[in-house]
Amino acid sequence: MSEQYVVDFHEVDETHVAVVGGKGAQLGALSRIEGIRVPAGFCVTTDAFRRIMAEAPSIDGRLDELSRLNPDDREGIRTLSAEIRRSIEQIAIPDDLAEAIAGPLVRLGEQGAYAVRSSATAEDSPTASFAGQQDTYLNVMGPADVLRHVGRCWASLFTERAVTYRLRNGMDHRTVDMAVVVQRMVFPDAAGILFTADPVTGNRKLATVDAGFGLGEALVSGLVNPDAFTVRDGEIVARRIAAKQLAVHALPTGGTREVAIDPERQEQPALTDAQAVRLVRLVRRIEAHFGRPQDIEWCLVGDEFQIVQSRPITTLFPIPVSDDADPHVYVSVGHQQMMTDAMKPLGISVWQLTAMVAMHEAGGRLFVDVTARLASPAGRAGLLDLVGRGDPLVRDALETVLDRDDFVPSLPDAGPGGPPAGGVSAPIEPDPAIVSELIERSRASVAALRRDIRTKTGPALFDFLLDAFEEHKRILGDPLNMQAIMAGMEATWWINDNLQEWLGEKNAADTLTLSAPDNVTSEMGLALLDVADVIRPHPEVVTFLQGVEDECFLDDLAKVTGGTEARDAIEAYLDRYGMRCVGEIDITRPRWRERPTTLVPVILDNVRIFEPGVAERRFEQGRQEARKKELDVLSRLRALPDGERKADAAKRMIDQVRAFIGYREYPKYGIVSRSFVYKQALMAEAERLVRAGVLSEKEDIFYLTFQELHEVVRSNRVDGRLIQERQDAFRAYRALTPPRVLTSEGEAVAGSYRRDDVPAGALVGLPVSAGAVEGRARVILDMAEADLEPGDILVTAFTDPSWSPLFVGIAGLVTEVGGLMTHGAVIAREYGLPAVVGVAQATRLIRDGQRIRVHGTDGYVEILP
């Protein structure tokens, strides 16, 4: 189609986006679906747009200026985009191009009425809808007016909203071209919008139909409240008929106007129930053709439906792929692992290959199918108890699904539900030697992995790694390892439950776990204080670090006074903890060893804020507080009826907590240590592939699964289009918020706290570390950008172990995601920080710099005047 300026709808389909833009490609595809009526029309191609742009060389310089603007510079965008639009609209359309556009109008009817609609190459794609970014003109009459409005559509590529959207999404303005759709107008009795999935809950079984009288513009522009129908399985399950006071009608001379609807018609439905059901049945064909839920604009002319637009709904969270049509309930892994960001394909596949349970991918996140557990009474009770202790929102979401009639099948306990989840593990003696043995086993296994992997390259490396993944799972699944993890958690629950019943004290275990031994994550935060102690006496080192930008700064550090000692201290820290990073369950994330500049701001804050020797003093202070609390609790218990028995039982559980709760953090450290060894070996293969010209960048391997990368290494061939598609998908996934619970119908279930014991206006969450603190909220989404002062309260989306170095300098913690036993909660208790987690939308509802009060014992946050 080189230099072809006009194509008819029937000549294009969804593969021709580069030629006719997203809207044009969708309309071409729609016109080919049997039984779907699309008003006739044609597309003015992107060749025409590029020719017009070439007629005005001055636009090129303005595009450079536009690309340099900040997305928040509204005045700059408004001024510059208006100049570009004026320049495009003033370009005279060459005669041959004008004739090409006018040609189809003769066939369709020169004096007919047309809709002239923008169709950009970046709109209506599966990953970005760009809805409403460019312009549409209705009831355009005559060839001259059509040509004028085609020019206005070209110019609308540079509306303020379109330019801002591209700037925010990091898109180059030159990579987007504009086609134009010219389509016969229809003058409907009713029109509206239909979503083939519920846009709020994501449920793919529910279709929602909005309908009004006249042209659909009245609905799209928000002029009227529409009638709303919800259809499921061929039946209306909900209906709301609105008072529709206005409609938009076409004028005989061109253009449109608002018309008042007769009072007696206002509350009449724009569609009958039978018509709404018939419309949904019709558009399910469109959904099936495109393979994903659609946002559809429709018109009713007489008793015939015509479709004037269909675009993918890009805001829905995808559903895990299943090999059957049975109902499934999935629980988010990211909410348990404190990493709700999207993961890249290599990270997902390596986590799946090393996980103890089967995991399903959707939207760049991992989920566990809990349907079988929920099906049996004992499995259900055990699972709800386990997840409820960790994250009440997950429990509430699961109970919401269970309340639906017959969604989860009911099976006897002997069925596939198996033994109850999270049942009490076999008893274990609170012997510190058990933890020492487990830590030594893990260290030896990582050392053997490092030693044995050195000689492995090419396909042999992948065979070796598959064996290493089995060893990885064997270590995790070691019965003694599982017993030690559960022993600390169960003792914590026992203490909190029983001491609240016996002494009326909430969350007593929070103080009893202070400075627990063998907690590798809390030690990591304290160890960075020791690094600061080495650096503090050397002002030249501090000055040098304040100007660090390059990741190779350690090489130059030794050149300044005191730099050798500082470098050695940082290197020793990286040797122990350099495999960690934010979002560390994704093997593709840059580790501290790969990006040591991440630690520099935290080190400098530690130098500035703290006195020498604070790490040792803080640990000892916590240990003393825990000991004092233990003596106090046991003394008060002995004064109760049956006090000696209660005190003896409590003493056993306190010993169990002190012995094992610190170890709760070590298995994750072992996993991440092994994962970094895997990553270094895979990156060496990536470098070889780049040298061989197979890949353009070594990070391209992140967009392949482990199995796909194995094949690329074996064949020395890669599908570049697949990598590009995966990169596009990953960008789209990053914008999605993963649900805690997801059903196979696509419904995202958030769960809610059912509490009435919090003050009005307070933000409710889960209490995970006792105490109350008031201070300045610091809303931080990137650890590398932390700028904390003593007494600040950290507010963030989630924290994994990599955030613990920040915990030593804050007074409290608020997160959007988390549970009683997730890493942020454990470390908050270790350091004695009042903490509330699972606070929905905390980073949006709390503004950076506001004063807040964190009630870590009762689980809520107050925003103070």
Coordinates of C-alpha atoms in Angstrom, one line a residue, residues 220-404:
V220 CA -19.8 10.3 25.5
S221 CA -19.7 14.0 26.4
G222 CA -21.6 13.4 29.7
L223 CA -24.5 15.5 28.6
V224 CA -27.1 13.0 30.0
N225 CA -27.3 10.2 32.4
P226 CA -27.9 7.0 30.3
D227 CA -30.2 4.1 30.9
A228 CA -28.0 1.3 32.2
F229 CA -28.5 -2.5 31.6
T230 CA -26.4 -5.3 33.0
V231 CA -26.7 -8.6 31.1
R232 CA -25.4 -12.0 32.1
D233 CA -25.9 -15.2 30.2
G234 CA -28.7 -13.8 28.1
E235 CA -30.7 -12.2 31.0
I236 CA -31.0 -8.7 32.3
V237 CA -29.7 -8.9 35.9
A238 CA -29.8 -5.1 36.6
R239 CA -31.5 -2.2 35.1
R240 CA -31.6 1.6 35.7
I241 CA -33.8 3.9 33.6
A242 CA -32.6 7.5 33.8
A243 CA -34.5 10.7 33.1
K244 CA -33.0 11.7 29.8
Q245 CA -33.8 15.4 29.3
L246 CA -31.6 16.0 26.2
A247 CA -30.5 14.4 23.0
V248 CA -28.0 15.3 20.3
H249 CA -29.5 15.4 16.8
A250 CA -27.9 16.1 13.4
L251 CA -28.9 19.4 11.7
P252 CA -30.0 19.3 8.0
T253 CA -27.3 21.8 7.1
G254 CA -24.5 20.0 8.9
G255 CA -23.2 19.8 12.4
T256 CA -25.3 18.8 15.5
R257 CA -27.4 20.5 18.2
E258 CA -28.8 19.6 21.6
V259 CA -32.6 18.9 21.6
A260 CA -34.9 18.8 24.6
I261 CA -36.7 15.5 24.9
D262 CA -40.5 15.6 25.5
P263 CA -41.3 15.2 29.2
E264 CA -43.5 12.1 28.6
R265 CA -40.5 10.4 26.8
Q266 CA -37.8 11.3 29.2
E267 CA -38.2 8.3 31.5
Q268 CA -39.0 5.8 28.7
P269 CA -36.2 3.3 28.2
A270 CA -34.1 3.9 25.1
L271 CA -33.9 0.2 24.6
T272 CA -36.3 -2.6 25.5
D273 CA -34.9 -5.5 27.6
A274 CA -35.1 -7.8 24.5
Q275 CA -33.1 -5.3 22.4
A276 CA -30.4 -5.0 25.1
V277 CA -30.0 -8.8 25.3
R278 CA -29.9 -9.0 21.5
L279 CA -27.3 -6.3 21.3
V280 CA -25.0 -8.1 23.9
R281 CA -25.4 -11.4 21.9
L282 CA -24.4 -9.5 18.8
V283 CA -21.3 -7.9 20.3
R284 CA -20.1 -11.1 21.9
R285 CA -19.2 -12.0 18.2
I286 CA -17.0 -8.9 18.1
E287 CA -15.3 -9.9 21.4
A288 CA -14.7 -13.4 20.2
H289 CA -13.1 -12.1 16.9
F290 CA -10.7 -9.8 18.7
G291 CA -10.0 -12.3 21.5
R292 CA -10.4 -9.8 24.4
P293 CA -13.1 -7.6 26.1
Q294 CA -14.3 -4.6 24.0
D295 CA -15.6 -1.1 24.6
I296 CA -18.1 -0.6 21.8
E297 CA -20.1 2.3 20.4
W298 CA -23.4 1.3 18.8
C299 CA -26.4 2.9 17.1
L300 CA -30.0 1.6 16.8
V301 CA -31.6 2.6 13.5
G302 CA -35.2 1.3 13.3
D303 CA -34.7 -2.2 14.8
E304 CA -31.2 -2.7 13.4
F305 CA -28.0 -2.3 15.4
Q306 CA -25.0 -0.7 13.7
I307 CA -21.5 -0.6 15.2
V308 CA -19.5 2.5 14.8
Q309 CA -16.4 1.7 17.0
S310 CA -14.9 -1.1 19.0
R311 CA -11.7 -0.8 21.0
P312 CA -10.1 -3.1 23.6
I313 CA -10.8 -2.3 27.3
T314 CA -7.2 -1.7 28.5
T315 CA -7.9 -1.2 32.2
L316 CA -9.0 -4.8 33.0
F317 CA -6.7 -7.1 34.8
P318 CA -6.0 -10.2 32.7
I319 CA -7.2 -13.7 33.8
P320 CA -4.8 -16.6 34.3
V321 CA -5.0 -19.1 31.5
S322 CA -6.8 -22.3 32.5
D323 CA -7.1 -25.6 30.6
D324 CA -10.8 -26.0 31.6
A325 CA -14.0 -24.0 31.8
D326 CA -14.5 -24.6 35.6
P327 CA -14.6 -21.7 38.0
H328 CA -11.3 -20.8 39.7
V329 CA -10.3 -18.5 42.5
Y330 CA -6.7 -17.1 42.5
V331 CA -4.8 -15.4 45.3
S332 CA -2.1 -12.9 44.6
V333 CA 1.5 -14.0 45.3
G334 CA 2.8 -10.5 45.1
H335 CA 0.7 -9.4 48.1
Q336 CA 2.4 -12.2 50.2
Q337 CA 5.9 -11.5 48.8
M338 CA 5.6 -7.7 49.1
M339 CA 6.1 -7.1 45.4
T340 CA 3.0 -6.1 43.5
D341 CA 4.8 -4.5 40.6
A342 CA 4.7 -6.2 37.2
M343 CA 7.5 -8.8 36.6
K344 CA 9.2 -9.5 33.4
P345 CA 8.8 -12.9 31.7
L346 CA 12.2 -14.3 32.8
G347 CA 11.5 -13.4 36.4
I348 CA 8.1 -15.0 36.3
S349 CA 9.3 -18.2 34.7
V350 CA 12.2 -18.6 37.1
W351 CA 10.0 -18.0 40.1
Q352 CA 7.5 -20.6 38.8
L353 CA 10.3 -23.1 38.2
T354 CA 11.6 -22.7 41.8
A355 CA 8.3 -22.3 43.7
M356 CA 6.9 -25.0 46.0
V357 CA 3.4 -24.7 44.5
A358 CA 2.0 -24.3 41.0
M359 CA 1.7 -20.6 40.1
H360 CA -0.3 -18.9 37.3
E361 CA 0.7 -15.7 35.5
A362 CA -1.6 -12.9 34.6
G363 CA -0.8 -9.2 34.0
G364 CA 2.9 -9.8 34.8
R365 CA 1.9 -11.0 38.3
L366 CA 1.8 -14.5 39.9
F367 CA -1.3 -16.1 41.4
V368 CA -2.0 -19.4 43.3
D369 CA -5.2 -21.3 42.5
V370 CA -6.9 -22.0 45.8
T371 CA -10.2 -23.4 44.4
A372 CA -9.5 -26.9 45.6
R373 CA -8.7 -25.7 49.1
L374 CA -11.9 -23.7 49.3
A375 CA -14.0 -26.6 48.0
S376 CA -13.6 -28.8 51.2
P377 CA -14.8 -27.6 54.6
A378 CA -11.5 -28.3 56.4
G379 CA -9.3 -27.0 53.6
R380 CA -11.5 -23.8 53.5
A381 CA -11.3 -23.3 57.3
G382 CA -7.5 -23.8 57.4
L383 CA -6.9 -21.5 54.4
L384 CA -9.1 -18.7 55.7
D385 CA -7.5 -18.9 59.1
L386 CA -4.0 -18.8 57.6
V387 CA -4.6 -15.9 55.2
G388 CA -6.8 -14.1 57.7
R389 CA -4.0 -13.9 60.2
G390 CA -1.6 -12.6 57.6
D391 CA -3.9 -10.3 55.6
P392 CA -7.6 -9.8 56.6
L393 CA -8.4 -8.2 53.2
V394 CA -7.5 -11.5 51.4
R395 CA -9.7 -13.4 53.8
D396 CA -12.6 -11.0 53.3
A397 CA -12.2 -11.2 49.5
L398 CA -12.3 -15.0 49.6
E399 CA -15.4 -14.9 51.9
T400 CA -17.0 -12.5 49.4
V401 CA -16.5 -15.1 46.6
L402 CA -17.7 -17.9 48.8
D403 CA -20.9 -16.0 49.5
R404 CA -21.7 -16.3 45.8

